mmCIF file of C-alpha atoms and ligand atoms in Angstrom:
data_model
loop_
_atom_site.group_PDB
_atom_site.id
_atom_site.type_symbol
_atom_site.label_atom_id
_atom_site.label_comp_id
_atom_site.label_asym_id
_atom_site.label_seq_id
_atom_site.Cartn_x
_atom_site.Cartn_y
_atom_site.Cartn_z
ATOM 1 C CA MET A 235 19.925 7.233 18.198
ATOM 2 C CA LYS A 236 16.423 6.720 19.573
ATOM 3 C CA ILE A 237 13.614 5.638 17.275
ATOM 4 C CA LEU A 238 9.935 5.612 18.276
ATOM 5 C CA VAL A 239 8.380 2.363 17.005
ATOM 6 C CA THR A 240 4.565 2.291 17.052
ATOM 7 C CA GLY A 241 3.239 -1.271 16.982
ATOM 8 C CA GLY A 242 6.730 -2.461 17.892
ATOM 9 C CA ALA A 243 5.492 -5.618 19.652
ATOM 10 C CA GLY A 244 3.639 -6.863 16.560
ATOM 11 C CA TYR A 245 4.846 -9.281 13.915
ATOM 12 C CA ILE A 246 6.809 -6.935 11.665
ATOM 13 C CA GLY A 247 7.463 -4.406 14.440
ATOM 14 C CA SER A 248 9.197 -6.926 16.723
ATOM 15 C CA HIS A 249 11.502 -8.160 13.954
ATOM 16 C CA THR A 250 12.301 -4.573 13.032
ATOM 17 C CA CYS A 251 13.200 -3.800 16.669
ATOM 18 C CA VAL A 252 15.731 -6.658 16.514
ATOM 19 C CA ALA A 253 17.202 -5.282 13.270
ATOM 20 C CA LEU A 254 17.300 -1.743 14.731
ATOM 21 C CA ILE A 255 19.124 -2.862 17.881
ATOM 22 C CA GLN A 256 21.585 -4.889 15.809
ATOM 23 C CA ALA A 257 22.226 -1.820 13.637
ATOM 24 C CA GLY A 258 22.997 0.298 16.740
ATOM 25 C CA PHE A 259 19.673 2.157 17.102
ATOM 26 C CA THR A 260 17.607 2.335 20.308
ATOM 27 C CA PRO A 261 13.951 1.510 19.630
ATOM 28 C CA VAL A 262 11.291 2.736 22.071
ATOM 29 C CA ILE A 263 8.015 0.866 21.576
ATOM 30 C CA ALA A 264 4.507 2.362 21.767
ATOM 31 C CA ASP A 265 1.927 -0.426 21.434
ATOM 32 C CA ASN A 266 -1.608 -0.944 22.743
ATOM 33 C CA PHE A 267 -1.214 -4.752 22.479
ATOM 34 C CA SER A 268 -4.525 -5.054 20.632
ATOM 35 C CA ASN A 269 -2.994 -7.557 18.181
ATOM 36 C CA SER A 270 0.366 -8.241 19.807
ATOM 37 C CA HIS A 271 1.737 -9.780 22.988
ATOM 38 C CA PRO A 272 3.965 -8.201 25.687
ATOM 39 C CA LEU A 273 6.056 -11.395 25.692
ATOM 40 C CA ALA A 274 7.470 -10.298 22.322
ATOM 41 C CA ILE A 275 9.429 -7.618 24.210
ATOM 42 C CA SER A 276 11.171 -10.199 26.409
ATOM 43 C CA ARG A 277 11.900 -12.240 23.305
ATOM 44 C CA ILE A 278 13.520 -9.231 21.611
ATOM 45 C CA GLU A 279 15.683 -9.011 24.715
ATOM 46 C CA ALA A 280 16.479 -12.753 24.546
ATOM 47 C CA ILE A 281 17.727 -12.326 20.956
ATOM 48 C CA THR A 282 19.600 -9.039 21.253
ATOM 49 C CA GLY A 283 20.536 -8.780 24.945
ATOM 50 C CA THR A 284 18.778 -5.416 25.061
ATOM 51 C CA ARG A 285 15.284 -4.901 26.418
ATOM 52 C CA PRO A 286 13.570 -2.132 24.500
ATOM 53 C CA GLU A 287 11.656 0.390 26.571
ATOM 54 C CA SER A 288 7.961 -0.078 25.884
ATOM 55 C CA HIS A 289 4.782 1.876 26.601
ATOM 56 C CA ASN A 290 1.284 0.443 26.629
ATOM 57 C CA CYS A 291 -0.540 3.272 24.899
ATOM 58 C CA ASP A 292 -2.613 4.213 21.902
ATOM 59 C CA ILE A 293 -1.181 6.295 19.064
ATOM 60 C CA ALA A 294 -4.484 8.176 18.969
ATOM 61 C CA ASP A 295 -4.059 9.355 22.570
ATOM 62 C CA PRO A 296 -2.324 12.745 22.255
ATOM 63 C CA ASP A 297 -1.605 13.042 25.999
ATOM 64 C CA ALA A 298 0.098 9.656 26.191
ATOM 65 C CA MET A 299 2.075 10.353 23.024
ATOM 66 C CA ARG A 300 3.124 13.801 24.277
ATOM 67 C CA GLU A 301 4.463 12.253 27.459
ATOM 68 C CA ILE A 302 6.606 9.737 25.535
ATOM 69 C CA LEU A 303 7.774 12.290 22.998
ATOM 70 C CA GLN A 304 8.744 14.798 25.699
ATOM 71 C CA SER A 305 10.769 12.307 27.699
ATOM 72 C CA HIS A 306 13.052 11.274 24.798
ATOM 73 C CA LYS A 307 14.969 12.860 22.009
ATOM 74 C CA PHE A 308 13.831 10.823 19.012
ATOM 75 C CA ALA A 309 15.603 11.004 15.654
ATOM 76 C CA ALA A 310 12.651 9.432 13.825
ATOM 77 C CA ALA A 311 9.536 7.298 14.118
ATOM 78 C CA ILE A 312 8.612 4.029 12.422
ATOM 79 C CA HIS A 313 4.849 3.671 12.287
ATOM 80 C CA PHE A 314 3.492 0.096 12.209
ATOM 81 C CA ALA A 315 0.481 0.385 14.525
ATOM 82 C CA GLY A 316 -2.756 -0.363 12.718
ATOM 83 C CA VAL A 317 -5.185 -3.087 11.757
ATOM 84 C CA LYS A 318 -4.592 -5.346 8.759
ATOM 85 C CA ALA A 319 -7.487 -7.784 8.407
ATOM 86 C CA VAL A 320 -8.908 -7.314 4.913
ATOM 87 C CA GLY A 321 -12.162 -9.176 5.722
ATOM 88 C CA ARG A 322 -12.888 -7.106 8.816
ATOM 89 C CA SER A 323 -12.169 -3.929 6.875
ATOM 90 C CA VAL A 324 -15.032 -4.837 4.544
ATOM 91 C CA SER A 325 -17.480 -5.685 7.347
ATOM 92 C CA GLU A 326 -16.366 -2.887 9.722
ATOM 93 C CA PRO A 327 -14.942 -0.107 7.556
ATOM 94 C CA LEU A 328 -15.365 2.615 10.181
ATOM 95 C CA GLU A 329 -13.166 0.747 12.653
ATOM 96 C CA THR A 330 -10.463 0.269 10.015
ATOM 97 C CA TYR A 331 -10.505 3.937 9.018
ATOM 98 C CA ARG A 332 -10.525 5.039 12.657
ATOM 99 C CA GLU A 333 -7.549 2.867 13.579
ATOM 100 C CA ASN A 334 -5.495 3.351 10.427
ATOM 101 C CA VAL A 335 -6.403 6.807 9.136
ATOM 102 C CA ALA A 336 -7.529 8.727 12.238
ATOM 103 C CA GLY A 337 -4.822 6.966 14.304
ATOM 104 C CA SER A 338 -2.092 7.947 11.843
ATOM 105 C CA LEU A 339 -3.371 11.514 11.602
ATOM 106 C CA SER A 340 -3.346 11.883 15.361
ATOM 107 C CA LEU A 341 0.162 10.397 15.556
ATOM 108 C CA LEU A 342 1.415 12.798 12.853
ATOM 109 C CA GLN A 343 0.075 15.753 14.815
ATOM 110 C CA SER A 344 1.775 14.470 17.963
ATOM 111 C CA LEU A 345 5.053 13.949 16.084
ATOM 112 C CA LYS A 346 4.878 17.421 14.607
ATOM 113 C CA ALA A 347 4.164 18.974 18.005
ATOM 114 C CA GLY A 348 7.129 17.034 19.375
ATOM 115 C CA GLY A 349 9.425 18.299 16.602
ATOM 116 C CA ILE A 350 9.884 14.893 14.909
ATOM 117 C CA THR A 351 9.880 15.161 11.141
ATOM 118 C CA ARG A 352 11.460 11.860 10.082
ATOM 119 C CA LEU A 353 9.078 8.963 9.518
ATOM 120 C CA ILE A 354 8.918 5.477 8.024
ATOM 121 C CA PHE A 355 5.379 4.343 7.226
ATOM 122 C CA SER A 356 4.194 0.761 6.963
ATOM 123 C CA SER A 357 2.175 0.570 3.751
ATOM 124 C CA SER A 358 1.226 -2.404 1.614
ATOM 125 C CA ALA A 359 1.302 -3.691 -1.942
ATOM 126 C CA THR A 360 -2.446 -3.862 -1.488
ATOM 127 C CA VAL A 361 -2.525 -0.194 -2.608
ATOM 128 C CA TYR A 362 -1.891 -1.445 -6.169
ATOM 129 C CA GLY A 363 -5.129 -3.515 -6.168
ATOM 130 C CA GLY A 364 -5.361 -5.736 -9.219
ATOM 131 C CA ALA A 365 -2.350 -4.247 -11.016
ATOM 132 C CA GLU A 366 -2.011 -5.350 -14.622
ATOM 133 C CA GLN A 367 1.702 -4.757 -14.976
ATOM 134 C CA MET A 368 4.018 -7.449 -13.552
ATOM 135 C CA PRO A 369 6.390 -6.971 -11.846
ATOM 136 C CA ILE A 370 4.719 -3.981 -10.158
ATOM 137 C CA PRO A 371 6.759 -0.747 -10.156
ATOM 138 C CA GLU A 372 6.096 2.031 -7.640
ATOM 139 C CA ASN A 373 4.589 4.275 -10.301
ATOM 140 C CA ALA A 374 1.816 1.746 -11.029
ATOM 141 C CA GLN A 375 -1.624 3.158 -10.395
ATOM 142 C CA VAL A 376 -2.811 3.214 -6.800
ATOM 143 C CA GLN A 377 -6.230 1.534 -6.959
ATOM 144 C CA PRO A 378 -7.091 -0.373 -3.784
ATOM 145 C CA THR A 379 -9.995 -2.786 -3.838
ATOM 146 C CA ASN A 380 -11.009 -2.874 -0.173
ATOM 147 C CA PRO A 381 -11.240 -0.496 2.828
ATOM 148 C CA TYR A 382 -7.946 -1.781 4.281
ATOM 149 C CA GLY A 383 -6.142 -0.906 1.036
ATOM 150 C CA HIS A 384 -7.921 2.451 0.899
ATOM 151 C CA SER A 385 -6.845 3.208 4.469
ATOM 152 C CA LYS A 386 -3.188 2.656 3.514
ATOM 153 C CA ALA A 387 -3.574 4.722 0.318
ATOM 154 C CA MET A 388 -5.235 7.537 2.288
ATOM 155 C CA VAL A 389 -2.370 7.738 4.752
ATOM 156 C CA GLU A 390 0.094 7.720 1.842
ATOM 157 C CA GLN A 391 -1.820 10.710 0.395
ATOM 158 C CA ILE A 392 -1.738 12.540 3.738
ATOM 159 C CA LEU A 393 2.020 11.976 3.893
ATOM 160 C CA GLN A 394 2.546 13.223 0.330
ATOM 161 C CA ASP A 395 0.608 16.390 1.091
ATOM 162 C CA LEU A 396 2.535 16.873 4.319
ATOM 163 C CA ALA A 397 5.915 16.443 2.602
ATOM 164 C CA ALA A 398 4.850 18.912 -0.112
ATOM 165 C CA ALA A 399 3.685 21.519 2.397
ATOM 166 C CA GLU A 400 6.458 21.179 4.958
ATOM 167 C CA PRO A 401 9.841 20.566 3.353
ATOM 168 C CA ASP A 402 11.609 19.720 6.593
ATOM 169 C CA TRP A 403 9.868 16.317 6.681
ATOM 170 C CA GLY A 404 11.714 13.219 5.472
ATOM 171 C CA ILE A 405 9.293 10.324 4.894
ATOM 172 C CA GLY A 406 9.775 6.781 3.616
ATOM 173 C CA VAL A 407 6.683 4.836 2.549
ATOM 174 C CA LEU A 408 7.310 1.086 2.411
ATOM 175 C CA ARG A 409 4.942 -1.057 0.376
ATOM 176 C CA TYR A 410 5.262 -4.605 1.670
ATOM 177 C CA PHE A 411 4.475 -7.621 -0.477
ATOM 178 C CA ASN A 412 3.888 -10.847 1.543
ATOM 179 C CA PRO A 413 5.984 -10.928 4.735
ATOM 180 C CA VAL A 414 6.484 -14.472 6.076
ATOM 181 C CA GLY A 415 8.807 -16.525 8.269
ATOM 182 C CA ALA A 416 10.277 -15.615 11.630
ATOM 183 C CA HIS A 417 13.558 -14.750 13.320
ATOM 184 C CA LYS A 418 15.867 -17.743 12.991
ATOM 185 C CA SER A 419 16.017 -18.181 16.789
ATOM 186 C CA GLY A 420 12.297 -19.057 16.847
ATOM 187 C CA GLU A 421 11.831 -16.526 19.681
ATOM 188 C CA ILE A 422 9.572 -14.162 17.739
ATOM 189 C CA GLY A 423 7.201 -14.827 14.851
ATOM 190 C CA GLU A 424 3.694 -14.360 13.536
ATOM 191 C CA ASP A 425 0.965 -15.077 16.090
ATOM 192 C CA PRO A 426 -2.411 -14.653 14.389
ATOM 193 C CA GLN A 427 -5.496 -14.661 16.617
ATOM 194 C CA GLY A 428 -8.086 -17.297 15.695
ATOM 195 C CA ILE A 429 -8.124 -18.878 12.257
ATOM 196 C CA PRO A 430 -5.264 -17.447 10.190
ATOM 197 C CA ASP A 431 -6.265 -15.431 7.120
ATOM 198 C CA ASN A 432 -2.888 -15.784 5.465
ATOM 199 C CA LEU A 433 -1.310 -18.726 3.711
ATOM 200 C CA PHE A 434 1.936 -19.210 5.648
ATOM 201 C CA PRO A 435 0.551 -19.343 9.198
ATOM 202 C CA TYR A 436 -2.253 -21.605 7.966
ATOM 203 C CA VAL A 437 0.204 -24.012 6.324
ATOM 204 C CA SER A 438 2.334 -24.037 9.524
ATOM 205 C CA GLN A 439 -0.688 -24.852 11.665
ATOM 206 C CA VAL A 440 -1.676 -27.732 9.351
ATOM 207 C CA ALA A 441 1.902 -29.073 9.400
ATOM 208 C CA VAL A 442 1.992 -28.977 13.220
ATOM 209 C CA GLY A 443 -1.381 -30.743 13.433
ATOM 210 C CA ARG A 444 -3.411 -27.830 14.789
ATOM 211 C CA ARG A 445 -5.631 -27.773 11.688
ATOM 212 C CA GLU A 446 -6.718 -30.650 9.492
ATOM 213 C CA LYS A 447 -6.103 -29.360 5.989
ATOM 214 C CA LEU A 448 -5.444 -26.277 3.941
ATOM 215 C CA GLN A 449 -7.972 -24.872 1.527
ATOM 216 C CA VAL A 450 -6.308 -23.739 -1.674
ATOM 217 C CA PHE A 451 -8.391 -20.853 -2.928
ATOM 218 C CA GLY A 452 -8.721 -21.639 -6.640
ATOM 219 C CA ASP A 453 -6.603 -23.460 -9.219
ATOM 220 C CA ASP A 454 -7.959 -21.720 -12.290
ATOM 221 C CA TYR A 455 -5.875 -18.533 -12.281
ATOM 222 C CA GLU A 456 -3.704 -17.695 -15.276
ATOM 223 C CA THR A 457 -0.560 -18.905 -13.532
ATOM 224 C CA PRO A 458 1.704 -21.895 -14.312
ATOM 225 C CA ASP A 459 -0.155 -24.287 -11.965
ATOM 226 C CA GLY A 460 -3.409 -22.308 -11.708
ATOM 227 C CA THR A 461 -2.953 -21.284 -8.038
ATOM 228 C CA GLY A 462 -2.278 -17.726 -6.836
ATOM 229 C CA VAL A 463 1.253 -16.350 -7.170
ATOM 230 C CA ARG A 464 2.694 -13.955 -4.560
ATOM 231 C CA ASP A 465 6.000 -12.334 -3.698
ATOM 232 C CA TYR A 466 6.862 -13.798 -0.279
ATOM 233 C CA ILE A 467 9.586 -11.906 1.576
ATOM 234 C CA HIS A 468 11.343 -13.120 4.738
ATOM 235 C CA VAL A 469 10.312 -10.916 7.669
ATOM 236 C CA MET A 470 13.974 -10.367 8.666
ATOM 237 C CA ASP A 471 14.724 -9.093 5.150
ATOM 238 C CA LEU A 472 11.732 -6.798 5.541
ATOM 239 C CA ALA A 473 13.039 -5.666 8.948
ATOM 240 C CA GLU A 474 16.455 -4.907 7.463
ATOM 241 C CA GLY A 475 14.670 -2.987 4.686
ATOM 242 C CA HIS A 476 13.286 -0.696 7.400
ATOM 243 C CA VAL A 477 16.761 0.004 8.720
ATOM 244 C CA ALA A 478 17.963 0.825 5.183
ATOM 245 C CA ALA A 479 14.962 3.104 4.596
ATOM 246 C CA LEU A 480 15.470 4.777 7.967
ATOM 247 C CA LYS A 481 19.094 5.600 7.156
ATOM 248 C CA THR A 482 18.001 7.137 3.837
ATOM 249 C CA CYS A 483 15.191 9.126 5.407
ATOM 250 C CA LEU A 484 17.455 10.494 8.150
ATOM 251 C CA GLN A 485 19.601 12.022 5.421
ATOM 252 C CA SER A 486 17.109 13.270 2.851
ATOM 253 C CA ASP A 487 14.090 15.567 2.894
ATOM 254 C CA GLY A 488 10.914 14.819 0.977
ATOM 255 C CA LEU A 489 9.005 11.593 0.481
ATOM 256 C CA PHE A 490 9.988 8.368 -1.204
ATOM 257 C CA ALA A 491 7.871 5.230 -1.705
ATOM 258 C CA VAL A 492 9.491 1.861 -2.337
ATOM 259 C CA ASN A 493 8.363 -1.733 -2.715
ATOM 260 C CA LEU A 494 9.745 -4.296 -0.315
ATOM 261 C CA GLY A 495 9.611 -7.655 -2.050
ATOM 262 C CA THR A 496 11.982 -10.125 -3.665
ATOM 263 C CA GLY A 497 10.808 -9.732 -7.251
ATOM 264 C CA GLN A 498 10.069 -13.500 -7.365
ATOM 265 C CA GLY A 499 6.620 -15.031 -7.386
ATOM 266 C CA SER A 500 5.692 -18.413 -5.854
ATOM 267 C CA SER A 501 2.407 -20.279 -6.233
ATOM 268 C CA VAL A 502 0.357 -21.761 -3.392
ATOM 269 C CA LEU A 503 1.308 -25.294 -4.506
ATOM 270 C CA GLU A 504 5.002 -24.334 -4.562
ATOM 271 C CA ILE A 505 4.699 -23.044 -1.003
ATOM 272 C CA ILE A 506 3.036 -26.281 0.134
ATOM 273 C CA LYS A 507 5.836 -28.331 -1.465
ATOM 274 C CA ALA A 508 8.604 -26.169 -0.024
ATOM 275 C CA PHE A 509 7.031 -26.319 3.443
ATOM 276 C CA GLU A 510 6.638 -30.092 3.287
ATOM 277 C CA ALA A 511 10.267 -30.520 2.197
ATOM 278 C CA THR A 512 11.567 -28.287 5.009
ATOM 279 C CA SER A 513 9.363 -29.594 7.814
ATOM 280 C CA GLY A 514 9.256 -33.255 6.815
ATOM 281 C CA ARG A 515 5.499 -33.126 7.536
ATOM 282 C CA SER A 516 2.718 -33.477 5.038
ATOM 283 C CA VAL A 517 0.347 -30.601 4.383
ATOM 284 C CA PRO A 518 -2.977 -32.044 3.226
ATOM 285 C CA TYR A 519 -5.036 -29.684 1.098
ATOM 286 C CA GLU A 520 -8.157 -29.403 -0.991
ATOM 287 C CA ILE A 521 -8.871 -27.084 -3.879
ATOM 288 C CA THR A 522 -11.847 -24.817 -3.223
ATOM 289 C CA ASP A 523 -13.361 -21.787 -4.933
ATOM 290 C CA ARG A 524 -11.402 -18.577 -5.360
ATOM 291 C CA ARG A 525 -11.430 -16.256 -2.352
ATOM 292 C CA PRO A 526 -13.437 -13.127 -3.237
ATOM 293 C CA GLY A 527 -11.183 -10.151 -3.885
ATOM 294 C CA ASP A 528 -8.022 -12.200 -4.596
ATOM 295 C CA VAL A 529 -5.854 -11.477 -7.620
ATOM 296 C CA GLY A 530 -4.029 -14.197 -9.595
ATOM 297 C CA THR A 531 -0.531 -12.777 -9.543
ATOM 298 C CA SER A 532 1.309 -10.105 -7.558
ATOM 299 C CA TYR A 533 5.054 -9.576 -7.329
ATOM 300 C CA ALA A 534 7.289 -6.580 -6.894
ATOM 301 C CA ASP A 535 9.690 -4.745 -9.109
ATOM 302 C CA PRO A 536 12.437 -4.400 -6.480
ATOM 303 C CA ALA A 537 14.708 -2.115 -8.577
ATOM 304 C CA LYS A 538 13.783 1.204 -6.945
ATOM 305 C CA ALA A 539 14.405 -0.120 -3.411
ATOM 306 C CA ARG A 540 17.834 -1.276 -4.570
ATOM 307 C CA GLU A 541 18.685 2.113 -6.071
ATOM 308 C CA MET A 542 17.066 4.355 -3.497
ATOM 309 C CA ILE A 543 17.801 2.648 -0.167
ATOM 310 C CA GLY A 544 20.327 -0.018 -1.220
ATOM 311 C CA PHE A 545 18.010 -2.838 -0.185
ATOM 312 C CA GLU A 546 17.933 -6.323 -1.617
ATOM 313 C CA ALA A 547 16.220 -9.357 -0.044
ATOM 314 C CA LYS A 548 18.748 -12.087 0.753
ATOM 315 C CA ARG A 549 16.784 -15.010 2.214
ATOM 316 C CA ASP A 550 15.186 -17.648 -0.015
ATOM 317 C CA LEU A 551 11.983 -19.653 0.209
ATOM 318 C CA THR A 552 13.733 -22.509 2.048
ATOM 319 C CA GLN A 553 14.820 -20.107 4.804
ATOM 320 C CA MET A 554 11.310 -18.637 4.985
ATOM 321 C CA CYS A 555 9.819 -22.124 5.468
ATOM 322 C CA ARG A 556 12.541 -23.286 7.866
ATOM 323 C CA ASP A 557 12.194 -20.238 10.126
ATOM 324 C CA ALA A 558 8.379 -20.264 10.032
ATOM 325 C CA TRP A 559 8.479 -23.958 10.987
ATOM 326 C CA ASN A 560 11.025 -23.445 13.773
ATOM 327 C CA TRP A 561 8.828 -20.704 15.308
ATOM 328 C CA GLN A 562 5.709 -22.872 14.937
ATOM 329 C CA GLN A 563 7.333 -25.873 16.629
ATOM 330 C CA ARG A 564 8.771 -23.874 19.497
ATOM 331 C CA ASN A 565 5.526 -21.932 19.999
ATOM 332 C CA PRO A 566 2.696 -24.231 18.889
ATOM 333 C CA THR A 567 0.081 -21.840 20.284
ATOM 334 C CA GLY A 568 1.970 -18.627 19.629
ATOM 335 C CA TYR A 569 2.816 -16.408 22.613
ATOM 336 C CA SER A 570 -0.199 -17.481 24.687
ATOM 337 C CA ASN A 571 -0.190 -20.240 27.341
ATOM 338 C CA GLN A 572 3.545 -19.972 27.869
HETATM 339 N N1 UFG B 1120 -4.388 -18.775 0.141
HETATM 340 C C1 UFG B 1120 -4.931 -20.051 0.097
HETATM 341 N N2 UFG B 1120 -5.425 -20.574 1.251
HETATM 342 C C2 UFG B 1120 -5.410 -19.898 2.446
HETATM 343 C C3 UFG B 1120 -4.853 -18.596 2.484
HETATM 344 C C4 UFG B 1120 -4.359 -18.057 1.312
HETATM 345 O O1 UFG B 1120 -4.965 -20.689 -0.952
HETATM 346 O O2 UFG B 1120 -5.897 -20.450 3.460
HETATM 347 C C5 UFG B 1120 -3.793 -18.198 -1.080
HETATM 348 C C6 UFG B 1120 -4.439 -16.915 -1.545
HETATM 349 O O3 UFG B 1120 -5.539 -17.171 -2.376
HETATM 350 C C7 UFG B 1120 -3.269 -16.238 -2.266
HETATM 351 C C8 UFG B 1120 -2.038 -16.692 -1.471
HETATM 352 O O4 UFG B 1120 -2.460 -17.879 -0.793
HETATM 353 O O5 UFG B 1120 -3.154 -16.729 -3.569
HETATM 354 C C9 UFG B 1120 -1.567 -15.690 -0.445
HETATM 355 O O6 UFG B 1120 -2.639 -15.308 0.389
HETATM 356 P P1 UFG B 1120 -2.419 -14.475 1.736
HETATM 357 O O7 UFG B 1120 -3.750 -14.311 2.399
HETATM 358 O O8 UFG B 1120 -1.325 -15.072 2.535
HETATM 359 O O9 UFG B 1120 -1.872 -13.094 1.208
HETATM 360 P P2 UFG B 1120 -2.569 -12.030 0.240
HETATM 361 O O10 UFG B 1120 -1.635 -11.852 -0.904
HETATM 362 O O11 UFG B 1120 -3.960 -12.331 -0.077
HETATM 363 O O12 UFG B 1120 -2.648 -10.804 1.228
HETATM 364 C C10 UFG B 1120 -1.537 -10.077 1.564
HETATM 365 C C11 UFG B 1120 -1.684 -9.426 2.948
HETATM 366 C C12 UFG B 1120 -2.779 -8.417 2.939
HETATM 367 C C13 UFG B 1120 -2.637 -7.481 1.792
HETATM 368 C C14 UFG B 1120 -2.505 -8.254 0.493
HETATM 369 C C15 UFG B 1120 -2.298 -7.433 -0.722
HETATM 370 O O13 UFG B 1120 -1.950 -10.405 3.908
HETATM 371 O O14 UFG B 1120 -2.721 -7.690 4.139
HETATM 372 O O15 UFG B 1120 -1.389 -9.118 0.600
HETATM 373 O O16 UFG B 1120 -1.067 -6.787 -0.651
HETATM 374 F F1 UFG B 1120 -3.706 -6.691 1.703
#
């Protein structure tokens, strides 16, 4: 069964391609490599023994998409392609909306024209904004606090309206918490450009000696040790969550939205300790001011994903740190210069 995977060379996309191949699906990648590397495709092949077909194209290019869609018989699409930098979304909102909202809209029109009505969409827990209820259930209010979050919420709205108007669509919206780690082989992993925005890649780069020390953004939150608490989920669990959601969406019409998280929160200091224990390296840090826009605590209620798609995260924090560290050591500068 062929599955179109937009953004399939990216961090979550590449791990999902591995999970798809291992589950017997045939992913076909459409990626413009704006925040991903073609080497990821060879690495997927190194892990699975299968090289996914890939196309260097933009989801917003209807001619390119038509060509791909006409030359295959796809059962469904998984849509990852988009931008995810929160900071840039604040400074360049039009770019974020163009890539994420206009890009998705154009892709949906291409899919519809090509007769594909099964879709998994890559959303984010960021749509919940500063939710008050913990753990966060899917029926918590959608109230994003930045343009990136709004762009995800807008596409979710478009998909809800589409599913309501055209009952032959089957759509799964996946709200990710904090994906971290890498495939256990160390062949694929997260390869942020420039200074990492996110905690895990930053900690890895400090441990490997690429950066001097971590800045811990605030220790005065209402959490057990005062630092921010998040629901970190191993990227291979997340990838397997996509396969579970895909199987559900292939069999049922309408739209469902589920959280993908573990239901467990960990603080920044706990992550530092776990990473130090796994890597045997020290991770020097200093406490600085809070990062604007951050919330104190965010973790998922994973019950609906369990009931609806039969998904439960299996890998623990030690595995997340071990696999992130293995990837970092094998690829100290990511995919470049290799
Ligand atoms: N943190 C630090 N130092 C750093 C980076 C992060 O202390 O250098 C802290 C943050 O303050 C937060 C925690 O580590 O408490 C996690 O921060 P991340 O940036 O790794 O993740 P966020 O939870 O802020 O962001 C993630 C995704 C976003 C998404 C957001 C909300 O990266 O795309 O979740 O769902 F918008």
